[in-house]
Amino acid sequence: MTETKIAVVTGAGSGIGRAVALELAACGWSLALAGRRAEALAQTAELAGSADVLCVPTDVADPAGVSALFAAAVSRFGRLDLLFNNAGTFGPGGVPLDELSYEAWRQVVEVNLNGAFLCAQGAFRQFKAQSPQGGRIINNGSISAHVPRPMSVAYTTTKHAITGLTKSLSLDGRPYRIAASQIDIGNAATDMTSRMQSGILQANGELAPEPVMDVADVARQIRFMAELPLEANVQFATVMATNMPYIGRG
């Protein structure tokens, strides 16, 4: 790259968010890292070495917190080029739909959907206002944006909604050189997916281990999407462990 690019990465304290932050940092990006845990963000920043990194502890479901995140990023770096809209939660696993509390449902919706909207809106506003205009939003969807796992109604519903958010961002961003895309990830090896290798509930009611892939492979795909010129866009991408039960799930 001929000039330093600036990215906001949410959920950057662990898992996919951390892996993407480190991949971008290694390739010369400057980063604003967002997440709920200041200590985890600091660890990501330390792993990023000499990269220019700003840590902004943020609850993405809080409108004021999200506004402060983007204000801090622009104050530090002057502009933005990318939002990796990644923060999310699975919620309580193994709870039958009829027993899921409204509070548990609401907490997943607040983070996965409302938080994704708030961050996308903050990036959109900045991309539209800056000169030159434009930027890119990459939303973290999921295999569950296509097909559910058993007893995952809140997570699955929010991830289906992310697809609608991505499409609306793509359409509404056209006049302002704002590109939006979605990456659907299946079984990247992180703390969130550790149970995959020991056994997870399948559609037939059995528990079975599932293969996982290196999270670094996901990060490389996101960097490829991020570094395209704004005249090109990977609208949707699916990156998954080759033999996971997705094709043929159910």
Short mmCIF file of C-alpha atoms in Angstrom, two decimals:
data_model
loop_
_atom_site.label_atom_id
_atom_site.label_comp_id
_atom_site.label_asym_id
_atom_site.label_seq_id
_atom_site.Cartn_x
_atom_site.Cartn_y
_atom_site.Cartn_z
CA MET A 1 0.00 0.00 0.00
CA THR A 2 1.21 3.47 -0.79
CA GLU A 3 -0.41 5.09 2.23
CA THR A 4 -1.41 3.94 5.69
CA LYS A 5 -4.95 2.64 5.91
CA ILE A 6 -7.06 3.06 9.04
CA ALA A 7 -9.38 0.37 10.39
CA VAL A 8 -11.81 0.11 13.28
CA VAL A 9 -12.06 -3.50 14.49
CA THR A 10 -14.76 -4.41 17.00
CA GLY A 11 -14.54 -7.46 19.21
CA ALA A 12 -10.78 -7.03 18.90
CA GLY A 13 -9.83 -8.47 22.28
CA SER A 14 -9.98 -12.11 21.25
CA GLY A 15 -10.80 -14.64 18.57
CA ILE A 16 -11.49 -13.53 15.02
CA GLY A 17 -11.29 -9.84 15.91
CA ARG A 18 -7.81 -10.22 17.36
CA ALA A 19 -6.64 -12.34 14.43
CA VAL A 20 -7.87 -9.77 11.91
CA ALA A 21 -6.32 -6.90 13.85
CA LEU A 22 -2.94 -8.64 13.89
CA GLU A 23 -3.14 -9.49 10.18
CA LEU A 24 -3.93 -5.89 9.27
CA ALA A 25 -1.24 -4.55 11.61
CA ALA A 26 1.36 -6.82 10.02
CA CYS A 27 0.46 -5.35 6.65
CA GLY A 28 0.88 -1.73 7.72
CA TRP A 29 -2.62 -0.72 8.79
CA SER A 30 -3.27 1.58 11.74
CA LEU A 31 -5.99 0.35 14.05
CA ALA A 32 -8.66 1.49 16.47
CA LEU A 33 -9.49 -1.58 18.56
CA ALA A 34 -12.87 -1.81 20.26
CA GLY A 35 -14.12 -4.31 22.82
CA ARG A 36 -15.57 -4.49 26.29
CA ARG A 37 -12.37 -5.57 28.09
CA ALA A 38 -9.58 -3.01 28.24
CA GLU A 39 -7.00 -5.60 29.31
CA ALA A 40 -7.77 -7.86 26.33
CA LEU A 41 -7.51 -4.93 23.93
CA ALA A 42 -4.15 -4.02 25.43
CA GLN A 43 -2.95 -7.58 24.85
CA THR A 44 -3.98 -7.37 21.19
CA ALA A 45 -2.17 -4.05 20.86
CA GLU A 46 0.96 -5.56 22.41
CA LEU A 47 0.85 -8.47 19.97
CA ALA A 48 0.56 -5.97 17.11
CA GLY A 49 4.13 -4.84 17.82
CA SER A 50 5.11 -1.52 16.28
CA ALA A 51 1.75 -0.87 14.58
CA ASP A 52 -0.06 2.37 15.39
CA VAL A 53 -2.89 1.14 17.60
CA LEU A 54 -5.56 2.94 19.61
CA CYS A 55 -7.53 0.93 22.19
CA VAL A 56 -11.06 2.15 22.92
CA PRO A 57 -13.02 0.03 25.43
CA THR A 58 -16.53 0.02 23.99
CA ASP A 59 -19.93 -1.55 24.54
CA VAL A 60 -21.19 -1.69 20.95
CA ALA A 61 -24.80 -1.80 22.16
CA ASP A 62 -24.41 1.67 23.74
CA PRO A 63 -25.04 4.49 21.22
CA ALA A 64 -22.96 6.99 23.19
CA GLY A 65 -20.09 4.52 23.48
CA VAL A 66 -20.10 3.85 19.73
CA SER A 67 -20.14 7.57 18.98
CA ALA A 68 -17.16 8.00 21.30
CA LEU A 69 -15.34 5.15 19.54
CA PHE A 70 -15.56 6.76 16.11
CA ALA A 71 -14.80 10.21 17.47
CA ALA A 72 -11.65 8.87 19.14
CA ALA A 73 -10.56 7.03 15.99
CA VAL A 74 -10.99 10.07 13.75
CA SER A 75 -9.33 12.34 16.30
CA ARG A 76 -6.29 10.04 16.36
CA PHE A 77 -6.00 9.13 12.69
CA GLY A 78 -7.85 11.86 10.78
CA ARG A 79 -10.01 9.53 8.67
CA LEU A 80 -11.17 5.93 8.36
CA ASP A 81 -10.93 3.35 5.59
CA LEU A 82 -12.46 0.20 7.10
CA LEU A 83 -14.84 -1.07 9.74
CA PHE A 84 -14.61 -4.76 10.54
CA ASN A 85 -17.99 -5.10 12.26
CA ASN A 86 -17.19 -8.19 14.27
CA ALA A 87 -18.42 -7.96 17.88
CA GLY A 88 -20.93 -10.65 18.72
CA THR A 89 -22.18 -13.19 21.23
CA PHE A 90 -23.75 -16.61 20.85
CA GLY A 91 -25.85 -16.33 23.98
CA PRO A 92 -26.92 -19.30 26.10
CA GLY A 93 -26.41 -22.57 24.26
CA GLY A 94 -28.56 -25.67 24.54
CA VAL A 95 -31.70 -23.82 25.65
CA PRO A 96 -34.92 -24.94 23.92
CA LEU A 97 -36.73 -22.14 22.12
CA ASP A 98 -39.75 -22.26 24.42
CA GLU A 99 -37.52 -21.93 27.48
CA LEU A 100 -35.33 -19.06 26.26
CA SER A 101 -35.82 -16.01 28.46
CA TYR A 102 -36.64 -12.69 26.89
CA GLU A 103 -33.62 -11.21 28.66
CA ALA A 104 -31.29 -13.75 27.03
CA TRP A 105 -32.89 -13.05 23.64
CA ARG A 106 -32.57 -9.30 24.17
CA GLN A 107 -28.89 -9.48 25.12
CA VAL A 108 -28.00 -11.32 21.90
CA VAL A 109 -30.04 -8.88 19.79
CA GLU A 110 -28.47 -5.88 21.54
CA VAL A 111 -24.92 -6.95 20.68
CA ASN A 112 -25.26 -8.84 17.40
CA LEU A 113 -27.84 -6.67 15.68
CA ASN A 114 -28.19 -3.32 17.43
CA GLY A 115 -24.44 -3.13 18.01
CA ALA A 116 -23.70 -4.02 14.40
CA PHE A 117 -26.12 -1.34 13.22
CA LEU A 118 -24.69 1.34 15.51
CA CYS A 119 -21.12 0.64 14.39
CA ALA A 120 -22.10 0.50 10.72
CA GLN A 121 -23.95 3.79 11.10
CA GLY A 122 -20.93 5.39 12.77
CA ALA A 123 -18.63 4.24 9.98
CA PHE A 124 -21.13 5.26 7.29
CA ARG A 125 -21.38 8.78 8.70
CA GLN A 126 -17.61 9.16 8.76
CA PHE A 127 -17.11 7.72 5.27
CA LYS A 128 -19.77 10.05 3.88
CA ALA A 129 -18.39 13.14 5.63
CA GLN A 130 -14.66 12.73 4.98
CA SER A 131 -12.73 13.91 1.96
CA PRO A 132 -12.11 11.98 -0.16
CA GLN A 133 -15.37 10.22 0.51
CA GLY A 134 -15.70 6.52 0.95
CA GLY A 135 -14.67 3.45 2.88
CA ARG A 136 -15.53 -0.18 3.44
CA ILE A 137 -17.63 -2.06 5.99
CA ILE A 138 -17.12 -5.80 6.41
CA ASN A 139 -19.81 -7.40 8.55
CA ASN A 140 -19.12 -10.68 10.34
CA GLY A 141 -22.08 -12.88 9.48
CA SER A 142 -21.91 -16.60 10.11
CA ILE A 143 -22.80 -19.94 8.60
CA SER A 144 -25.87 -19.33 10.78
CA ALA A 145 -26.82 -16.50 8.42
CA HIS A 146 -27.82 -19.38 6.11
CA VAL A 147 -28.71 -22.38 8.28
CA PRO A 148 -29.24 -22.70 12.04
CA ARG A 149 -27.76 -24.95 14.64
CA PRO A 150 -30.22 -26.58 17.03
CA MET A 151 -31.41 -24.35 19.85
CA SER A 152 -29.80 -21.15 18.56
CA VAL A 153 -32.82 -19.02 17.70
CA ALA A 154 -31.45 -15.69 18.96
CA TYR A 155 -28.02 -16.04 17.34
CA THR A 156 -29.45 -17.36 14.07
CA THR A 157 -32.07 -14.62 13.84
CA THR A 158 -29.52 -11.87 14.36
CA LYS A 159 -27.13 -13.36 11.82
CA HIS A 160 -29.90 -13.55 9.21
CA ALA A 161 -30.55 -9.88 9.98
CA ILE A 162 -26.89 -9.04 9.33
CA THR A 163 -27.44 -10.06 5.71
CA GLY A 164 -30.22 -7.49 5.39
CA LEU A 165 -28.01 -4.89 7.03
CA THR A 166 -25.19 -5.67 4.59
CA LYS A 167 -27.45 -5.36 1.56
CA SER A 168 -28.93 -2.07 2.76
CA LEU A 169 -25.48 -0.64 3.47
CA SER A 170 -24.34 -1.65 0.00
CA LEU A 171 -27.30 0.04 -1.66
CA ASP A 172 -27.37 3.19 0.46
CA GLY A 173 -23.59 3.56 0.27
CA ARG A 174 -23.35 3.63 -3.52
CA PRO A 175 -23.53 7.44 -3.90
CA TYR A 176 -20.73 7.92 -1.36
CA ARG A 177 -18.15 5.29 -2.43
CA ILE A 178 -19.05 3.13 0.56
CA ALA A 179 -18.64 -0.59 -0.06
CA ALA A 180 -20.21 -3.14 2.26
CA SER A 181 -19.70 -6.88 2.40
CA GLN A 182 -20.29 -9.87 4.63
CA ILE A 183 -18.05 -12.76 5.58
CA ASP A 184 -19.72 -15.93 6.82
CA ILE A 185 -17.33 -17.98 8.91
CA GLY A 186 -17.67 -21.62 9.87
CA ASN A 187 -15.67 -23.27 12.64
CA ALA A 188 -12.64 -21.03 12.94
CA ALA A 189 -10.59 -22.25 15.90
CA THR A 190 -11.19 -19.72 18.71
CA ASP A 191 -12.26 -19.89 22.36
CA MET A 192 -15.87 -19.47 21.19
CA THR A 193 -15.66 -22.65 19.08
CA SER A 194 -13.55 -24.82 21.40
CA ARG A 195 -16.50 -27.12 22.06
CA MET A 196 -16.64 -28.03 18.35
CA GLN A 197 -13.74 -30.44 18.71
CA SER A 198 -15.14 -32.25 21.75
CA GLY A 199 -18.70 -32.60 20.52
CA ILE A 200 -21.58 -30.28 19.62
CA LEU A 201 -25.29 -30.91 19.13
CA GLN A 202 -26.24 -31.89 15.60
CA ALA A 203 -29.60 -31.63 13.83
CA ASN A 204 -30.31 -35.31 14.43
CA GLY A 205 -29.94 -34.84 18.19
CA GLU A 206 -26.54 -36.48 18.46
CA LEU A 207 -23.36 -34.92 19.85
CA ALA A 208 -20.48 -35.06 17.39
CA PRO A 209 -17.08 -33.38 17.05
CA GLU A 210 -16.61 -31.04 14.09
CA PRO A 211 -13.44 -30.04 12.24
CA VAL A 212 -12.09 -26.53 12.69
CA MET A 213 -9.74 -24.32 10.68
CA ASP A 214 -6.98 -21.92 11.60
CA VAL A 215 -8.40 -18.49 12.41
CA ALA A 216 -5.43 -16.98 10.52
CA ASP A 217 -6.98 -18.25 7.30
CA VAL A 218 -10.07 -16.16 8.04
CA ALA A 219 -7.92 -13.12 8.76
CA ARG A 220 -6.14 -13.41 5.43
CA GLN A 221 -9.46 -13.51 3.58
CA ILE A 222 -10.68 -10.40 5.37
CA ARG A 223 -7.46 -8.58 4.56
CA PHE A 224 -7.93 -9.47 0.89
CA MET A 225 -11.45 -8.02 0.98
CA ALA A 226 -10.28 -4.95 2.88
CA GLU A 227 -7.47 -4.09 0.47
CA LEU A 228 -9.53 -4.14 -2.71
CA PRO A 229 -10.04 -0.74 -4.35
CA LEU A 230 -13.45 0.73 -3.56
CA GLU A 231 -14.45 0.10 -7.15
CA ALA A 232 -14.41 -3.66 -6.39
CA ASN A 233 -16.20 -5.59 -3.67
CA VAL A 234 -16.54 -9.15 -2.44
CA GLN A 235 -20.23 -8.89 -1.61
CA PHE A 236 -20.47 -12.19 0.26
CA ALA A 237 -17.77 -14.68 1.19
CA THR A 238 -18.00 -18.00 3.03
CA VAL A 239 -14.86 -19.31 4.73
CA MET A 240 -15.20 -22.57 6.63
CA ALA A 241 -13.48 -25.73 7.73
CA THR A 242 -13.60 -27.89 4.62
CA ASN A 243 -15.33 -30.88 6.18
CA MET A 244 -17.66 -29.20 8.63
CA PRO A 245 -21.31 -30.27 8.36
CA TYR A 246 -22.68 -27.28 6.49
CA ILE A 247 -23.23 -28.59 2.99
CA GLY A 248 -25.74 -31.30 3.83
CA ARG A 249 -26.44 -29.97 7.32
CA GLY A 250 -29.72 -31.26 8.68
#
